mmCIF file of C-alpha atoms and ligand atoms in Angstrom:
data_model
loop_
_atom_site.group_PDB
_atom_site.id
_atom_site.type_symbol
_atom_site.label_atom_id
_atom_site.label_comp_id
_atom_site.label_asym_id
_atom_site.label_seq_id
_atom_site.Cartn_x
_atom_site.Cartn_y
_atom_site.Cartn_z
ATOM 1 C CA UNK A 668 -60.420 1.289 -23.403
ATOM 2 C CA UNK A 669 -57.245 -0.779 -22.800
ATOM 3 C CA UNK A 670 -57.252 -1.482 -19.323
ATOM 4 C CA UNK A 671 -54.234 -2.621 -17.166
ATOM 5 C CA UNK A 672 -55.044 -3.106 -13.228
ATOM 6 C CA UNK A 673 -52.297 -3.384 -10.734
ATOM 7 C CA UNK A 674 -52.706 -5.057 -7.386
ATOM 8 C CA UNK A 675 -50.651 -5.733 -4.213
ATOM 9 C CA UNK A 676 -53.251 -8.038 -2.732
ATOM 10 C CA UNK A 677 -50.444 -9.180 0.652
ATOM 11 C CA UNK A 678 -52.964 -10.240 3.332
ATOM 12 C CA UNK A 679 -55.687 -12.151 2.352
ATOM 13 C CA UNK A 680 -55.968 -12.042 -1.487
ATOM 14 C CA UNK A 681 -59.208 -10.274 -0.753
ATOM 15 C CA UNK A 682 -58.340 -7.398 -3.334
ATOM 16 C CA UNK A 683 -56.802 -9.539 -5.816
ATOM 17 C CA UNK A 684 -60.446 -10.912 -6.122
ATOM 18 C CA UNK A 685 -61.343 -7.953 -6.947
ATOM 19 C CA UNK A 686 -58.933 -7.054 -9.220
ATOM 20 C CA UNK A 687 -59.918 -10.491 -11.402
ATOM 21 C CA UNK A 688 -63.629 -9.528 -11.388
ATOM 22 C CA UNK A 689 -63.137 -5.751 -12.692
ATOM 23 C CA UNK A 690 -60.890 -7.753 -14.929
ATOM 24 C CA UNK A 691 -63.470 -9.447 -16.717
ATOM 25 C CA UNK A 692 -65.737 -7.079 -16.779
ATOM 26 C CA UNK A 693 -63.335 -4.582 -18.668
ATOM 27 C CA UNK A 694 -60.966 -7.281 -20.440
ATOM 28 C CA UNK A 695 -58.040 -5.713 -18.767
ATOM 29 C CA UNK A 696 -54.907 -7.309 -18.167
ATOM 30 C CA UNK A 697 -53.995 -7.932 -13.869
ATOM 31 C CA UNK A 698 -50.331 -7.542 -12.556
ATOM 32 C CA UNK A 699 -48.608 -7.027 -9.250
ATOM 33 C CA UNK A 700 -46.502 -4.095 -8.904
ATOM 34 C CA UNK A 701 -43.341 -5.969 -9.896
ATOM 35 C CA UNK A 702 -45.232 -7.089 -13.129
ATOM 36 C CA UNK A 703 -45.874 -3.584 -13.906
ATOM 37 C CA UNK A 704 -42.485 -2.187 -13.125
ATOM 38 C CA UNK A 705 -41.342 -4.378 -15.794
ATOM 39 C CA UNK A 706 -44.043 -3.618 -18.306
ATOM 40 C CA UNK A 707 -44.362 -1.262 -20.914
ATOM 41 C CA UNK A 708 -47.655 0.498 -19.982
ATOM 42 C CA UNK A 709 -47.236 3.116 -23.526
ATOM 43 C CA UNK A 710 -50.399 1.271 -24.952
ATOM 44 C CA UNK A 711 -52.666 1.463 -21.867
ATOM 45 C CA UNK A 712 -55.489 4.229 -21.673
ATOM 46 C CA UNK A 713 -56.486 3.162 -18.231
ATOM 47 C CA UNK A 714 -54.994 2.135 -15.525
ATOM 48 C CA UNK A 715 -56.499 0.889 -12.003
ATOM 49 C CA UNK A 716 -54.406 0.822 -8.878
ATOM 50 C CA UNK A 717 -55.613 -1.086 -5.457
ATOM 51 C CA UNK A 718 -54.513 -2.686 -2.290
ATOM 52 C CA UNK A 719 -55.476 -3.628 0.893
ATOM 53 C CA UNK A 720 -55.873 -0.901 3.160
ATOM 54 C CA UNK A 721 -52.553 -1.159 5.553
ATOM 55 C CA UNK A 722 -52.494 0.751 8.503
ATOM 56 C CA UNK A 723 -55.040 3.623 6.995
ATOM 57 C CA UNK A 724 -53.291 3.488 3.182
ATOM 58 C CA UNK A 725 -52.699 1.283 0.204
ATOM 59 C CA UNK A 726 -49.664 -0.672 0.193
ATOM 60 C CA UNK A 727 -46.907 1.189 -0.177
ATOM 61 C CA UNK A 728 -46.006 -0.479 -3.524
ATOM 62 C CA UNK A 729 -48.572 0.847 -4.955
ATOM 63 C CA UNK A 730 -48.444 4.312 -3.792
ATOM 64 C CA UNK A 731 -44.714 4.089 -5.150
ATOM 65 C CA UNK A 732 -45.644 3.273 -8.079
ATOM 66 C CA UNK A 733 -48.259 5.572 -8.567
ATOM 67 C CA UNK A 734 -45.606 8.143 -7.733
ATOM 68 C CA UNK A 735 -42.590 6.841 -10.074
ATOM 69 C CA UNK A 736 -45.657 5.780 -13.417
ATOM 70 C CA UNK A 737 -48.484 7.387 -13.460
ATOM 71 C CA UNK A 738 -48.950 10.405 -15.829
ATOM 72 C CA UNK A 739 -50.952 12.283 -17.670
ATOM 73 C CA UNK A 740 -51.267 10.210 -20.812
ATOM 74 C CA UNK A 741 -53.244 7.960 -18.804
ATOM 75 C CA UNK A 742 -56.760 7.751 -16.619
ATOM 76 C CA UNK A 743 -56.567 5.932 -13.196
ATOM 77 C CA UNK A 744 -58.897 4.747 -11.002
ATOM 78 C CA UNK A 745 -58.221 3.487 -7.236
ATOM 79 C CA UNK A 746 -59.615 0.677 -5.421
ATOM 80 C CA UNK A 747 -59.220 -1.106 -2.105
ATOM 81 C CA UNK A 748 -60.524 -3.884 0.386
ATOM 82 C CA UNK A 749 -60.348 -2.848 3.688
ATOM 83 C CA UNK A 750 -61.418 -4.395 7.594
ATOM 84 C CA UNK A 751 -63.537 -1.757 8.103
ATOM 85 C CA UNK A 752 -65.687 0.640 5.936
ATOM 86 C CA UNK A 753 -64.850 4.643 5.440
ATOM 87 C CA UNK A 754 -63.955 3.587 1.597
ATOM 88 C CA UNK A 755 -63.504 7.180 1.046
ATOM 89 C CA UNK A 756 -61.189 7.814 3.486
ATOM 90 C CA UNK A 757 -59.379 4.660 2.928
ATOM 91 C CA UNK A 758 -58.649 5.812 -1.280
ATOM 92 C CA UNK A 759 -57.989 9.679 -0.439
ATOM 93 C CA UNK A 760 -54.644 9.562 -0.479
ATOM 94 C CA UNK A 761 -54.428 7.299 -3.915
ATOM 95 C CA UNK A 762 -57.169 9.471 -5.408
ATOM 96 C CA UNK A 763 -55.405 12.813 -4.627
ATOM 97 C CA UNK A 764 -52.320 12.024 -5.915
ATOM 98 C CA UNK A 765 -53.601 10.800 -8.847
ATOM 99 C CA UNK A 766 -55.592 13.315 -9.530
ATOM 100 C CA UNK A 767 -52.493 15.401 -9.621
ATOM 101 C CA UNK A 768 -50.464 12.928 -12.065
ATOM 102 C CA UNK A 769 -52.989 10.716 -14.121
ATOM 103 C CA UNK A 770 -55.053 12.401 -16.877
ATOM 104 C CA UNK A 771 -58.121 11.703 -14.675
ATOM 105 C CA UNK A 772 -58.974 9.790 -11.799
ATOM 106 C CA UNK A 773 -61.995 8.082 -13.539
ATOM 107 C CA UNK A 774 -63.368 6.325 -9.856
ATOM 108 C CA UNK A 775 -62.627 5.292 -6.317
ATOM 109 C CA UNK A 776 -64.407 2.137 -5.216
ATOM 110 C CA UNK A 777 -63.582 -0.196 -1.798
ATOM 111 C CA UNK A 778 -65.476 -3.087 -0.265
ATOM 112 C CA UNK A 779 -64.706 -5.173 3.329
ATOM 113 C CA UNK A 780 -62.620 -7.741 3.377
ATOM 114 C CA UNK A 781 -62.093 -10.265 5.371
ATOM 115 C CA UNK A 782 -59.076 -9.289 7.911
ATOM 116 C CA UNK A 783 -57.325 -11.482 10.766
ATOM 117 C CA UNK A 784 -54.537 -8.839 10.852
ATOM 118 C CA UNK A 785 -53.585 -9.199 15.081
ATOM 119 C CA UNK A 786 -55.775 -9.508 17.700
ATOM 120 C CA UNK A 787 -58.937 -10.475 14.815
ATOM 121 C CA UNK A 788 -57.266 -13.620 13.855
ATOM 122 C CA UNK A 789 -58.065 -14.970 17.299
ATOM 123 C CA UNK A 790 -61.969 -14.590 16.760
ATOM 124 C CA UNK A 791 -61.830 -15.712 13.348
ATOM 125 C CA UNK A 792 -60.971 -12.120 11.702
ATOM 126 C CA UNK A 793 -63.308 -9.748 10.898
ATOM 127 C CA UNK A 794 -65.559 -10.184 7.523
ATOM 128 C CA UNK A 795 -65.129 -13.860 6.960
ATOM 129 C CA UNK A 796 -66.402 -14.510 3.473
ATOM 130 C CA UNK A 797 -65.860 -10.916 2.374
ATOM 131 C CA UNK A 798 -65.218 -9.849 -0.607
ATOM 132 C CA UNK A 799 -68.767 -12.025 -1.176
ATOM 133 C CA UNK A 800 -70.462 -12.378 -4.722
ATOM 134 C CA UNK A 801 -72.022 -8.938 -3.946
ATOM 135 C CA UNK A 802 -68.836 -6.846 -3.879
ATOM 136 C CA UNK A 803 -67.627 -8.658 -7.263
ATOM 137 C CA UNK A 804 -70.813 -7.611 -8.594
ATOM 138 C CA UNK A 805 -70.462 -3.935 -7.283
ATOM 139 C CA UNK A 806 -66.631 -4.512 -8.800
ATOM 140 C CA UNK A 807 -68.196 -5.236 -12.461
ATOM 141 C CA UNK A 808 -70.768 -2.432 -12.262
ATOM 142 C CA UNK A 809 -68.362 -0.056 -10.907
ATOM 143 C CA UNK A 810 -65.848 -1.252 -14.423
ATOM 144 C CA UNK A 811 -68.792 -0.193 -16.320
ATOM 145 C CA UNK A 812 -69.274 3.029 -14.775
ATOM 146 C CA UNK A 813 -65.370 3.310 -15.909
ATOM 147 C CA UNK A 814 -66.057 2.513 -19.022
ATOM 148 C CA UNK A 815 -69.043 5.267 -19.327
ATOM 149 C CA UNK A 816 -66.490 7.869 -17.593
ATOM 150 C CA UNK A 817 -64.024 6.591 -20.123
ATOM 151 C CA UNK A 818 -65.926 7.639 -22.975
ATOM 152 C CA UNK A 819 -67.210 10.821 -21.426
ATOM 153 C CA UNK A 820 -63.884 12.044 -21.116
ATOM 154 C CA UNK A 821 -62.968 11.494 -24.779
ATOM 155 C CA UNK A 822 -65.841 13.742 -25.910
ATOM 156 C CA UNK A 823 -65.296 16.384 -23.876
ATOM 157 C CA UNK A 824 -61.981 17.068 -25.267
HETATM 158 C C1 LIG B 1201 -50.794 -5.124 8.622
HETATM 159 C C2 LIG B 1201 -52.274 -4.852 8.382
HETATM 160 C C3 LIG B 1201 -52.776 -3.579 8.622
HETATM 161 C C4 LIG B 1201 -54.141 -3.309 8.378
HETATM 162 N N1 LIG B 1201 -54.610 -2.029 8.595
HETATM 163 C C5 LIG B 1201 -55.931 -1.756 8.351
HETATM 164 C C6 LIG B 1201 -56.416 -0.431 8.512
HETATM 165 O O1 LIG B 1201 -55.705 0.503 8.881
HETATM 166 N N2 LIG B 1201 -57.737 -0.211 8.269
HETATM 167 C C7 LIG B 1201 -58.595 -1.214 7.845
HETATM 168 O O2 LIG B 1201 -59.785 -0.963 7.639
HETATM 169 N N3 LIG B 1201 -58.125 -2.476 7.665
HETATM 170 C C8 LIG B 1201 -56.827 -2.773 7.878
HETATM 171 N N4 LIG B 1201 -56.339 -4.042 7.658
HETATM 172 C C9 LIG B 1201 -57.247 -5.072 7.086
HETATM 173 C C10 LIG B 1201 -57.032 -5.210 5.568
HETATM 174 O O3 LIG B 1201 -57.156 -3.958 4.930
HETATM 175 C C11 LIG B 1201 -58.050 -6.171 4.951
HETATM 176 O O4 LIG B 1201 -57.942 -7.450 5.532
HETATM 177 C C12 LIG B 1201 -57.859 -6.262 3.453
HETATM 178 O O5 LIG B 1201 -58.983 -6.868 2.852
HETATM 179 C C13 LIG B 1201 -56.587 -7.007 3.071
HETATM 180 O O6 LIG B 1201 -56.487 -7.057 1.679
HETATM 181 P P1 LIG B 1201 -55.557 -8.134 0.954
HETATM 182 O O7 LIG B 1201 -56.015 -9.503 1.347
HETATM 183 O O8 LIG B 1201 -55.798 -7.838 -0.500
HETATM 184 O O9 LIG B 1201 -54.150 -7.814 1.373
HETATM 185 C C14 LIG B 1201 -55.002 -4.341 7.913
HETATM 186 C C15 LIG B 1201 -54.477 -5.632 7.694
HETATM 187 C C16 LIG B 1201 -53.124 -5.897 7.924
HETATM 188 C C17 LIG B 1201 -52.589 -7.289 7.676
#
C-alpha cells in the first residue's frame, strides 16, 4: 500500500503530528498541499487528506485539492484535529466528497487539538498538550485499520 498523506497543519501543527505518526506507521510519504500539487501522485494507492478543522471544515487547501486530484484510481482517507470533538461532523464534508471521487474512502479519524484560535488564547487555549501520546497511538492503530481496509478492498474486486 503506497501511501502519500497530505496536510495543511496552519494553526498549531497539531495535525501535522498526526500526519508524521500515521506516517510511520504506514511508511507513507507527508507533504503540504503545495508539495502535492507539484507531485506526481500516478504511483500512490492511497492517499490521506487532513487539516485542522477551520471554522466547521478542513482547510480549504485541502478541500481544493481534493476537488482538482483525487480520483478513482486511488483510496482516500480523511483526518482532522479539531478544538472541540463531533469528529464526524468535523470530516463529513471531506468524506462525502471523496466518496464521490476517490476509489474508496478507506476511514475518517479526528482527535482534539490544542486551539488558542481568539478569545482561547487568553486562557491558555483549549486542549493544551493535545494531540497527546494517546491520539498518536489511536493515529497508528487507525493506519492499520487502513491497511486491513486496504487489503479488503483488493479482494473484493
Ligand atoms: C481560524 C480558526 C478557526 C477554527 N475553527 C474551529 C471550528 O470551527 N471548530 C473546532 O472544533 N475548532 C476550530 N479551531 C481549532 C482548530 O481546529 C484546532 O486548534 C486544530 O487542532 C488546529 O490544527 P492545526 O494546528 O493543525 O492547524 C479553529 C482554529 C482557528 C485558528
Amino acid at each position: 500500500m503506497k501511501t502519500l498523506i497530505v496536510v495543511d497543519s496552519t494553526h498549531k501543527g497539531n495535525t501535522d503530528k498526526i500526519a508524521l505518526a500515521m506516517a510511520e506507521a504506514a511508511s507513507a510519504e507527508v507533504v503540504s498541499p503545495e508539495e502535492a500539487e507539484q507531485a506526481d501522485l500516478s504511483g500512490f494507492d492511497v492517499i490521506g487528506l487532513g487539516s485542522g478543522i477551520y471554522f466547521g471544515k478542513h482547510s480549504k487547501k485541502i478541500m481544493d485539492f481534493a476537488e482538482k486530484h483525487i480520483d478513482r484510481r486511488v483510496a482516500s482517507f480523511v483526518f482532522s484535529t479539531s478544538g472541540t470533538a463531533g469528529f464526524d461532523k468535523n470530516n463529513r464534508a471531506l468524506a462525502e466528497l471523496l466518496r464521490c471521487k476517490s476509489r474508496a474512502v478507506l476511514g475518517t479519524f479526528g482527535c482534539l487539538g490544542h486551539d488558542e484560535f481568539a478569545i482561547f488564547k487568553l486562557v491558555g487555549g483549549l486542549n493544551k498538550g493535545r494531540p497527546d501520546g494517546t491520539d498518536m497511538e489511536n493515529a497508528r492503530r487507525f493506519m492499520m485499520s487502513v491497511a486491513e481496509r486496504y487489503e479488503k478492498l483488493g479482494s473484493a474486486e
